[in-house]
GROMACS .gro file of C-alpha atoms in nm:
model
  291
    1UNK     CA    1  -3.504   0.167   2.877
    2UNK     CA    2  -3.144   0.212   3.003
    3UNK     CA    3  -2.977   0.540   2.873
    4UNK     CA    4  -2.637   0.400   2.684
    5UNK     CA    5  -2.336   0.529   2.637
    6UNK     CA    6  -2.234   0.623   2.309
    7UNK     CA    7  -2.409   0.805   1.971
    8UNK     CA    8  -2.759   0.857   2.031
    9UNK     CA    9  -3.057   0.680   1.834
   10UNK     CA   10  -3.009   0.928   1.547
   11UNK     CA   11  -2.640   0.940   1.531
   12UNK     CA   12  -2.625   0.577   1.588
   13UNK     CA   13  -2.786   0.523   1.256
   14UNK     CA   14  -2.515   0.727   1.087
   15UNK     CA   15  -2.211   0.511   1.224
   16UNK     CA   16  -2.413   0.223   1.137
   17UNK     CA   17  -2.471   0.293   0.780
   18UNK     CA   18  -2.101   0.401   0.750
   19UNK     CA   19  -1.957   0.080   0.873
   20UNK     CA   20  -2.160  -0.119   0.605
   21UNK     CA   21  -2.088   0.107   0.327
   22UNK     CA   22  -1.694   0.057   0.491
   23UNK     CA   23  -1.725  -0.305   0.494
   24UNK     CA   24  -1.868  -0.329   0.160
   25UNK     CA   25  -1.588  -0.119  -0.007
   26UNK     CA   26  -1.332  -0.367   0.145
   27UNK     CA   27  -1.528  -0.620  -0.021
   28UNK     CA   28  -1.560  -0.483  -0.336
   29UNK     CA   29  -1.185  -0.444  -0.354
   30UNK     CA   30  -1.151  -0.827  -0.302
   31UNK     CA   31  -1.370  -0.923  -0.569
   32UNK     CA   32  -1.183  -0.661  -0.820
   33UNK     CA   33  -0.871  -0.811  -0.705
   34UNK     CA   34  -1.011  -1.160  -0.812
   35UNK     CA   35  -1.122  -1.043  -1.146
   36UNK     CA   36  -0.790  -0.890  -1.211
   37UNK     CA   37  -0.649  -1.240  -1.143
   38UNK     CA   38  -0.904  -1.459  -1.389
   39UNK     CA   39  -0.595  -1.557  -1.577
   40UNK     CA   40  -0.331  -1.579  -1.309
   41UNK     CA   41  -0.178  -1.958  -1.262
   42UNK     CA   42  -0.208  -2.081  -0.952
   43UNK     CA   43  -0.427  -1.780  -0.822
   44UNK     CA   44  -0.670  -1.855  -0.521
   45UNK     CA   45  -0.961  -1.585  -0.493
   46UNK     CA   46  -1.008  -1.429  -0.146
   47UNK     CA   47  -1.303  -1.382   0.030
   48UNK     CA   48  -1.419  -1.087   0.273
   49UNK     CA   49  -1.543  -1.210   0.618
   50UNK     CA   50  -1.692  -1.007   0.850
   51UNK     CA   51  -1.849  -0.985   1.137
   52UNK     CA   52  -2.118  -0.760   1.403
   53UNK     CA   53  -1.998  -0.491   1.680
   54UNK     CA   54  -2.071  -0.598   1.988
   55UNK     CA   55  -2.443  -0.592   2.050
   56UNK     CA   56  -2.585  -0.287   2.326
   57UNK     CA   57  -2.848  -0.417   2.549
   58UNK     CA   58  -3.124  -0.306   2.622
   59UNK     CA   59  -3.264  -0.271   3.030
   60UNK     CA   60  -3.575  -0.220   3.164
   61UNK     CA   61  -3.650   0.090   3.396
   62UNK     CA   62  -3.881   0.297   3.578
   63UNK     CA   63  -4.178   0.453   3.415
   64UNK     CA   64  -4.032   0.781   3.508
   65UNK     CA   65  -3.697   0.691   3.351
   66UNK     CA   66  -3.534   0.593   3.685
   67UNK     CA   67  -3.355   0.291   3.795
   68UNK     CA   68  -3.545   0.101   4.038
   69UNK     CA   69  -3.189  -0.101   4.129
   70UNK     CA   70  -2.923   0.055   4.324
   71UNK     CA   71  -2.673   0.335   4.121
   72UNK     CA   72  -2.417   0.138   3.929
   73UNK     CA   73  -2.588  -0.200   3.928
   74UNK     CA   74  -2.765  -0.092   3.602
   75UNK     CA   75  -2.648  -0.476   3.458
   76UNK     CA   76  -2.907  -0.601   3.716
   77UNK     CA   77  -3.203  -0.437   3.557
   78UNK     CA   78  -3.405  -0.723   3.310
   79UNK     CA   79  -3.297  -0.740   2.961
   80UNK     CA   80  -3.530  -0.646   2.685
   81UNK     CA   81  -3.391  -0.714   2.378
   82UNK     CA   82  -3.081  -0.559   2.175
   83UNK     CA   83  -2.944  -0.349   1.950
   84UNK     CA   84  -2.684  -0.380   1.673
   85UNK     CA   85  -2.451  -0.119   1.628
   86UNK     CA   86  -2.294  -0.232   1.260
   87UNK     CA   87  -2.016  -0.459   1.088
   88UNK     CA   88  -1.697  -0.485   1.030
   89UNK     CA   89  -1.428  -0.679   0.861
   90UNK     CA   90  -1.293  -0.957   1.025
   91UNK     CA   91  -1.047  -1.102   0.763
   92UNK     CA   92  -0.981  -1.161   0.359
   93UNK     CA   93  -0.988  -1.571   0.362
   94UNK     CA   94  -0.798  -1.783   0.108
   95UNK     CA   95  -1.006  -2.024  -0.055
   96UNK     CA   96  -0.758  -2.289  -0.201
   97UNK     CA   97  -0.956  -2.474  -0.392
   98UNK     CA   98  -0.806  -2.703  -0.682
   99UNK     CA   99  -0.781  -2.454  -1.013
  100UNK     CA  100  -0.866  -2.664  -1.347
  101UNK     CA  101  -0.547  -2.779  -1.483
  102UNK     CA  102  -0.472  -2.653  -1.875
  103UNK     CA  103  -0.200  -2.856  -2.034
  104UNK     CA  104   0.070  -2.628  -2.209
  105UNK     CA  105   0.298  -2.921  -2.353
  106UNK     CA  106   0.621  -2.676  -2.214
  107UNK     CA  107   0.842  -2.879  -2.032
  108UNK     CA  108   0.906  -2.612  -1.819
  109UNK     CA  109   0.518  -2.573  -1.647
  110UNK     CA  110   0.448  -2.765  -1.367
  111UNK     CA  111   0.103  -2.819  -1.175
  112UNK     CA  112   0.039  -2.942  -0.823
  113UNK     CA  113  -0.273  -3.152  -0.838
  114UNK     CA  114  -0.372  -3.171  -0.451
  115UNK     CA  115  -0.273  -2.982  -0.127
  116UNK     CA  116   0.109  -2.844  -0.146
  117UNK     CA  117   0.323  -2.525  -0.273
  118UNK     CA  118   0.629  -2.480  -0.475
  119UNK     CA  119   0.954  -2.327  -0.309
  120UNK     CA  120   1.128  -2.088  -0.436
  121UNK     CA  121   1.447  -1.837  -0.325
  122UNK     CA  122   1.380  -1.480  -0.296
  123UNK     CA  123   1.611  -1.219  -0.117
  124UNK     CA  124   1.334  -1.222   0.185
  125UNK     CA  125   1.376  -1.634   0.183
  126UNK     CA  126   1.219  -1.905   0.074
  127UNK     CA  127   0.871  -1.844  -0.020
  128UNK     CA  128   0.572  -2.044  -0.157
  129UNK     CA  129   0.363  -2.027  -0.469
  130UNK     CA  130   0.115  -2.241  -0.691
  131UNK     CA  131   0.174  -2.115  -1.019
  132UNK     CA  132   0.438  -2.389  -1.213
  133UNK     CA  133   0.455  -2.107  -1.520
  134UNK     CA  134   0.813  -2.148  -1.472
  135UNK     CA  135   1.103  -2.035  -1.725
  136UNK     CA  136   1.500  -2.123  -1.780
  137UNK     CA  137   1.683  -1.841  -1.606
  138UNK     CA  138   1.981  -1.680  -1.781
  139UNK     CA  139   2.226  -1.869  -1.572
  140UNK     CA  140   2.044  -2.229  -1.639
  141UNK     CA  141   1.792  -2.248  -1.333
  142UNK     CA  142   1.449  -2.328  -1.300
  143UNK     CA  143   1.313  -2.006  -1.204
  144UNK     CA  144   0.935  -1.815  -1.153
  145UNK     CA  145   0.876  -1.524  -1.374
  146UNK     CA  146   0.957  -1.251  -1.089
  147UNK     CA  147   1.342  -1.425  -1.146
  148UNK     CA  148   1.317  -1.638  -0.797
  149UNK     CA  149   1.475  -1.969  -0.840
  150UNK     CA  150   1.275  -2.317  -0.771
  151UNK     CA  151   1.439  -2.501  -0.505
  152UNK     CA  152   1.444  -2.902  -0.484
  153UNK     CA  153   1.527  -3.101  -0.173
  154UNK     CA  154   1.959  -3.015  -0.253
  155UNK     CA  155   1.892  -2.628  -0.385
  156UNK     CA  156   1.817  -2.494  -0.669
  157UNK     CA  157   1.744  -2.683  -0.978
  158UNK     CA  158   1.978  -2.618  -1.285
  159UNK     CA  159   1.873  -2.771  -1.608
  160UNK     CA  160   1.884  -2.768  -2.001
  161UNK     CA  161   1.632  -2.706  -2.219
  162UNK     CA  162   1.463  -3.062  -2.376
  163UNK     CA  163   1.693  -3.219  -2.161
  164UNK     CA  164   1.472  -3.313  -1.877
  165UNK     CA  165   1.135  -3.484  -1.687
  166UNK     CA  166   0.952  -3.463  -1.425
  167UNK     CA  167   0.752  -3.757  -1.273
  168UNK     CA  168   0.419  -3.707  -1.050
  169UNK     CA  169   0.642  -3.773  -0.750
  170UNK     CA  170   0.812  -3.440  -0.803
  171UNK     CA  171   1.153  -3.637  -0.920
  172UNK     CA  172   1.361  -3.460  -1.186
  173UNK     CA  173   1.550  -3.691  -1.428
  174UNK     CA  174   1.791  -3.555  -1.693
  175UNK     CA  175   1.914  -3.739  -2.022
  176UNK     CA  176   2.301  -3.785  -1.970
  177UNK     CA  177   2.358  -3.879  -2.338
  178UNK     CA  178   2.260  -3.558  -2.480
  179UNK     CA  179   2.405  -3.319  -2.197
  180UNK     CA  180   2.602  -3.151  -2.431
  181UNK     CA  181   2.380  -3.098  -2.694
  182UNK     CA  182   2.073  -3.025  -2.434
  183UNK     CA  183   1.845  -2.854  -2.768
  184UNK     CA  184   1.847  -3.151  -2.982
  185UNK     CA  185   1.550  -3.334  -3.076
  186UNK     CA  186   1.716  -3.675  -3.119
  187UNK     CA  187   1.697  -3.787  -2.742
  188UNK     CA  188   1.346  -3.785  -2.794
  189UNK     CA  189   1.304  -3.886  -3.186
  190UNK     CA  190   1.519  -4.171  -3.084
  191UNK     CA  191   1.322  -4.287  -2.749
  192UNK     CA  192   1.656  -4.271  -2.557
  193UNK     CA  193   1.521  -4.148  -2.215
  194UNK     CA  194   1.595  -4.449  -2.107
  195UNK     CA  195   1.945  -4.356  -1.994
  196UNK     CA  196   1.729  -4.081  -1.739
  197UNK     CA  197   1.986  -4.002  -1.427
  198UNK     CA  198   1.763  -3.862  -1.123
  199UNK     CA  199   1.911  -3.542  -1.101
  200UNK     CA  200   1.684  -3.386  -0.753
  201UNK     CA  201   1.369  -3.404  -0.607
  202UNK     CA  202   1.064  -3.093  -0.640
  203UNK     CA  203   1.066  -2.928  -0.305
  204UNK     CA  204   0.729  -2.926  -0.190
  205UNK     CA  205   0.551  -2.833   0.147
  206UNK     CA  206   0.268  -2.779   0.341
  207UNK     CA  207   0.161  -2.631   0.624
  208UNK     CA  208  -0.069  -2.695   0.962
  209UNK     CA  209  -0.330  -2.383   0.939
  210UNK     CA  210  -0.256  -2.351   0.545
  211UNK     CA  211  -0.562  -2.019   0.587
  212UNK     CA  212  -0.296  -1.830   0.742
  213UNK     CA  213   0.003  -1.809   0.542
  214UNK     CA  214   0.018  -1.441   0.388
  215UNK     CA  215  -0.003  -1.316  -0.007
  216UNK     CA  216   0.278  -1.102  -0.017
  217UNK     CA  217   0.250  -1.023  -0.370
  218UNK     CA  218   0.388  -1.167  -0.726
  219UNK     CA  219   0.175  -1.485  -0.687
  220UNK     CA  220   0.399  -1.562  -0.281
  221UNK     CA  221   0.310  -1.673  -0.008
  222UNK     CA  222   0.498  -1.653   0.325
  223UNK     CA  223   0.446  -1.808   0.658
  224UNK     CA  224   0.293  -1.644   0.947
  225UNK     CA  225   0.296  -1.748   1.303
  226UNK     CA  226  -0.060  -1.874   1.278
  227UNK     CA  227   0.016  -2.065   0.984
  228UNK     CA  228   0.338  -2.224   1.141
  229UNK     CA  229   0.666  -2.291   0.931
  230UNK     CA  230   0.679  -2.483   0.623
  231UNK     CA  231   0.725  -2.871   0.646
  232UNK     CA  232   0.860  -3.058   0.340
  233UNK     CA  233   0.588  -3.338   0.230
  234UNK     CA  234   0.702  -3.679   0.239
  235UNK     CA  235   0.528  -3.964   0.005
  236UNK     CA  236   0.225  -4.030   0.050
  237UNK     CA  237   0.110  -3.691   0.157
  238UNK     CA  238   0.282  -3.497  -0.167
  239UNK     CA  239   0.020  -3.354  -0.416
  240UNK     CA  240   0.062  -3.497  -0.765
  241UNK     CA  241   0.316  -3.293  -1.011
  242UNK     CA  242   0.202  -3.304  -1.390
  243UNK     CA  243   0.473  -3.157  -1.625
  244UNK     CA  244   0.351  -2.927  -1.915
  245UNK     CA  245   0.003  -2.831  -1.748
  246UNK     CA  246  -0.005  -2.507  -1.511
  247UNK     CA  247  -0.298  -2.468  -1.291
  248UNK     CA  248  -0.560  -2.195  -1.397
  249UNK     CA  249  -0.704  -1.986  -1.128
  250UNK     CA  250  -1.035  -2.084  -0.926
  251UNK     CA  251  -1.171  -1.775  -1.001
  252UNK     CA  252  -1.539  -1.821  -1.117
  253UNK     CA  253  -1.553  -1.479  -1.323
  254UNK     CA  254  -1.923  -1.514  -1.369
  255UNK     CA  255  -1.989  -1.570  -0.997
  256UNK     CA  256  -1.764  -1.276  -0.899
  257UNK     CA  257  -1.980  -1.059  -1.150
  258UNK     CA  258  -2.229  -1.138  -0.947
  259UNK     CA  259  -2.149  -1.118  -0.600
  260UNK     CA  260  -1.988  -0.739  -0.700
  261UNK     CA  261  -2.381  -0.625  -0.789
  262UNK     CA  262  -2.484  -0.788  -0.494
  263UNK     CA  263  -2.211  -0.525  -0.299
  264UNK     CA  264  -2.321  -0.265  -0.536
  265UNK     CA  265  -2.651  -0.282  -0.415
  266UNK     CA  266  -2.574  -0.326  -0.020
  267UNK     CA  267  -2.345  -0.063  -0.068
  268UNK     CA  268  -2.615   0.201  -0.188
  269UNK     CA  269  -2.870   0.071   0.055
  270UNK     CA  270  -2.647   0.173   0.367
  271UNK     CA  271  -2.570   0.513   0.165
  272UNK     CA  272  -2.951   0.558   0.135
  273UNK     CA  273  -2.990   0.482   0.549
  274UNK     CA  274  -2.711   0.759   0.631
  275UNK     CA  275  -2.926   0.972   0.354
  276UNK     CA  276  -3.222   0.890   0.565
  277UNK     CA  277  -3.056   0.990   0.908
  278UNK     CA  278  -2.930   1.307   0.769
  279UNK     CA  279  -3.261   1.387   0.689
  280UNK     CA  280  -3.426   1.344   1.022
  281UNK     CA  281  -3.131   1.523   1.166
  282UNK     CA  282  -3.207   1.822   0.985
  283UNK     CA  283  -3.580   1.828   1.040
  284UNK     CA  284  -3.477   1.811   1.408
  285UNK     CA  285  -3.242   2.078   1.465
  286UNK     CA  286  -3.407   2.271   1.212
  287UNK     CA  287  -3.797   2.235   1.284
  288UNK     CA  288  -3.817   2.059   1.619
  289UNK     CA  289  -3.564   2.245   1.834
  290UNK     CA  290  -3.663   2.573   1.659
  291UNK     CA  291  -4.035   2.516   1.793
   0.00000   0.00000   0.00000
């Protein structure tokens, strides 16, 4: 067989076993980070992917060990077979699938029921999230619990508490008769929401290669040049907004549990192979070569 370049048989074990133990730890932090986030609205669990080193192949040669084609046209000797030389990670992959939706009755949470984000203002721009758990800023704005105000189609949206709805279009309508008095029951006691004044419109996009944008953190998510730039949803491709529901996580906890014994176990399998080649190592240099 050809001579390659690279670790020998022996050492090639070694770098072998430490790449899986390598790509196992990377997965293991993925699945803790998905635990961690069980409870987070609007969380999407991420998924290691990985893939094989190139492949080394393996030529035919002499029976005394020398080429029988001329010197440096090795890659015309017959192909026997190959070797794998270990794994690595290839990416951590977004699954967005639909979270179950929990209703909260608080005017102020908002769920997107379909394909979609939220915009919201932050110093590094306009970013993107899934989690509605919204609250009323200090200074009257719709804002996420990091502070970032939610933008509609004019800006960001300024409203009063009990004062205001929010239809499955993404349309925000505010009571005019009880502007001054926004914390009063009697708009609602007194079925008067039909003097509603459309005060904006939700703000939500999408994106082309939505398995690109970036986590950045905080429950964000900003564009990347794979992902392409934001474009604002018109009807008819808009997810569906329900007011006082957030969306829960799609983090199966159970499943996770699972999948982090199945690393466990991968994990101490490659540490017992590098074990292994440590072992023959030291019965070479230290029995073999002696002799």
């Amino acid at each position: 067989m050809e001579r390659q370049e690279g670790p020998s048989t022996v050492i090639r074990g070694l770098y072998t076993g430490a790449s899986g133990m390598t790509a196992q730890q990377i997965r293991l932090d993925a699945l803790s980070n998905n635990l961690a986030n069980v409870d987070t609205s609007g969380y999407k669990r991420d998924v290691a992917v990985h893939k094989a080193f190139a492949q080394l192949l393996l030529r035919r040669t002499g029976d005394d060990g020398v080429y029988r084609t001329p010197f440096g046209s090795a890659d015309r000797a017959p192909v026997v077979g190959a070797i794998g030389t270990g794994v690595e990670t290839n990416e951590l992959f977004t699954e967005f699938e639909q979270g179950a939706l929990k209703e909260t009755e608080s005017d102020f949470d908002l769920a997107l029921d379909g394909k979609g984000f939220f915009c919201v203002q932050t110093p590094q721009g306009e970013r993107y999230t899934r989690s509605g758990d919204f609250i009323l800023g200090k200074e009257g704005y719709l804002e996420t619990k990091g502070g970032y105000p939610v933008l509609g189609e004019a800006g960001p949206i300024r409203v009063k508490a009990n004062n205001f709805q929010i239809d499955k279009d993404g349309n925000l309508f505010v009571n005019r008769r009880y502007q001054d008095d926004p914390f009063s029951l009697v708009a609602r006691e007194e079925n008067t929401w039909d003097q509603l004044e459309k005060l904006d419109t939700l703000k939500l996009v999408g994106f082309g290669q939505d398995r690109y944008i970036a986590k950045q953190g905080a429950n964000l998510w900003r564009s990347t040049e794979e992902s392409g730039e934001a474009a604002v949803l018109g009807a008819g491709s808009r997810p569906k907004v329900l007011q006082g529901f957030v969306e829960a996580s799609n983090v199966n906890p159970v499943l996770e549990m699972v999948r982090m014994i199945e690393v466990n176990r991968a994990y101490e399998a490659n540490q017992k192979s590098i074990q292994s080649e440590d072992s023959m190592l030291g019965k070479l240099f230290g029995e073999v070569i002696r002799v």
